[in-house]
CSV table of C-alpha atoms in Angstrom, one decimal:
chain,number,residue,atom,x,y,z
P,1,MET,CA,19.5,-7.5,-0.7
P,2,PHE,CA,16.6,-8.9,1.2
P,3,ILE,CA,14.3,-6.4,2.9
P,4,GLN,CA,11.8,-7.4,5.6
P,5,ILE,CA,9.2,-5.0,7.1
P,6,HIS,CA,7.6,-5.8,10.4
P,7,ALA,CA,4.9,-3.7,12.0
P,8,ASP,CA,3.6,-4.0,15.6
P,9,ASN,CA,-0.1,-4.7,16.2
P,10,GLN,CA,-0.9,-0.9,16.6
P,11,VAL,CA,0.2,-0.3,13.0
P,12,PRO,CA,-2.3,-1.6,10.4
P,13,SER,CA,-0.6,-3.9,7.9
P,14,ASP,CA,-0.7,-2.5,4.4
P,15,ASN,CA,0.9,-4.5,1.6
P,16,GLU,CA,0.9,-1.6,-0.9
P,17,ARG,CA,2.6,0.7,1.6
P,18,ASP,CA,5.2,-2.0,2.5
P,19,SER,CA,6.0,-2.5,-1.2
P,20,ARG,CA,6.4,1.3,-1.7
P,21,LEU,CA,8.6,1.5,1.4
P,22,GLU,CA,10.7,-1.5,0.3
P,23,GLU,CA,11.3,0.3,-3.0
P,24,GLN,CA,12.2,3.6,-1.2
P,25,ILE,CA,14.7,1.7,1.0
P,26,ARG,CA,16.1,-0.2,-2.0
P,27,GLN,CA,16.6,3.1,-3.9
P,28,ARG,CA,18.4,4.8,-1.0
P,29,LEU,CA,20.6,1.8,-0.3
P,30,ALA,CA,21.3,0.9,-3.9
P,31,ARG,CA,24.9,1.9,-4.0
P,32,PHE,CA,25.6,-0.5,-1.0
P,33,GLU,CA,23.6,-3.4,-2.4
P,34,THR,CA,26.7,-5.5,-3.1
P,35,ARG,CA,27.7,-5.2,0.6
P,36,ILE,CA,24.3,-5.5,2.3
P,37,THR,CA,22.9,-9.0,2.8
P,38,ASP,CA,19.6,-8.0,4.4
P,39,VAL,CA,17.6,-5.1,5.9
P,40,GLU,CA,15.1,-5.5,8.7
P,41,VAL,CA,12.6,-2.7,9.3
P,42,HIS,CA,10.4,-2.5,12.5
P,43,VAL,CA,7.6,0.0,12.6
P,44,SER,CA,5.8,0.7,15.9
P,45,ASP,CA,3.2,3.2,17.1
P,46,LEU,CA,4.5,4.8,20.3
P,47,ASN,CA,1.2,6.2,21.4
P,48,GLY,CA,-1.0,3.3,20.5
P,49,ASN,CA,-4.6,4.4,20.2
P,50,LYS,CA,-4.0,7.6,22.1
P,51,GLY,CA,-3.1,9.5,18.9
P,52,GLY,CA,-0.8,12.4,18.8
P,53,ASN,CA,1.9,13.7,16.5
P,54,ALA,CA,5.2,12.1,15.5
P,55,ASP,CA,4.2,8.9,17.2
P,56,LEU,CA,5.4,6.4,14.6
P,57,ARG,CA,8.9,5.0,15.0
P,58,ALA,CA,10.9,3.0,12.5
P,59,SER,CA,14.0,1.2,13.2
P,60,ILE,CA,16.1,-0.2,10.4
P,61,GLU,CA,19.0,-2.6,10.7
P,62,ALA,CA,21.2,-3.3,7.7
P,63,ARG,CA,23.5,-6.3,7.8
P,64,VAL,CA,26.7,-5.6,5.9
P,65,ASN,CA,29.3,-8.1,4.8
P,66,GLY,CA,32.4,-7.9,6.9
P,67,LEU,CA,31.0,-5.2,9.2
P,68,PRO,CA,28.8,-5.0,12.3
P,69,PRO,CA,25.1,-4.3,11.5
P,70,VAL,CA,24.2,-0.7,11.0
P,71,ALA,CA,21.0,0.5,12.7
P,72,ALA,CA,19.1,3.7,12.9
P,73,ILE,CA,15.8,4.9,14.3
P,74,ASP,CA,13.6,7.8,13.3
P,75,GLU,CA,10.1,9.0,14.2
P,76,GLY,CA,7.5,10.7,12.1
P,77,THR,CA,3.8,11.4,11.7
P,78,SER,CA,3.5,8.6,9.1
P,79,VAL,CA,5.0,5.2,8.6
P,80,ASP,CA,6.6,6.5,5.3
P,81,ARG,CA,8.2,9.5,7.0
P,82,ALA,CA,9.6,7.4,9.9
P,83,VAL,CA,10.9,4.7,7.6
P,84,ILE,CA,12.5,7.1,5.1
P,85,GLY,CA,14.1,9.1,7.9
P,86,ALA,CA,15.6,6.0,9.3
P,87,ALA,CA,16.8,4.8,5.9
P,88,LYS,CA,18.5,8.2,5.4
P,89,LYS,CA,20.3,7.7,8.7
P,90,VAL,CA,21.4,4.2,7.7
P,91,VAL,CA,22.8,5.6,4.4
P,92,ARG,CA,24.8,8.2,6.4
P,93,ALA,CA,26.2,5.6,8.7
P,94,LEU,CA,27.1,3.3,5.8
P,95,ASP,CA,28.7,6.2,4.0
P,96,HIS,CA,30.8,6.9,7.1
P,97,GLN,CA,31.8,3.2,7.7
P,98,LEU,CA,32.4,2.2,4.1
P,99,GLY,CA,33.9,5.5,3.1
P,100,LYS,CA,36.6,5.1,5.7
P,101,LEU,CA,37.3,1.6,4.4
P,102,ARG,CA,37.2,2.4,0.7
P,103,ASP,CA,38.8,5.9,0.5
P,104,GLY,CA,40.9,6.2,3.6
P,105,HIS,CA,39.4,9.7,4.0
P,106,GLY,CA,38.2,9.1,7.6
């Protein structure tokens, strides 16, 4: 599972943070890793230098073998919160899609 994190020019790049986030995403998506080929994360600052709360947005797109890509967006007061929130939404979407395929429960 290849994870790529992109940030817009309003969000300072931070290799330590990106490594930590990659690990968080990997942990949350671990049970899908045989199905996911790659994950793309985009982080942007909605307010730019104006400041304000909950102004960071993360969008995550997971490409899954045999299925359309699964995408989710979340916003938060920090890059970590936004990315982790979006990752949780991707997990729910994957649970829903793959659960229907695997179990026939849907």
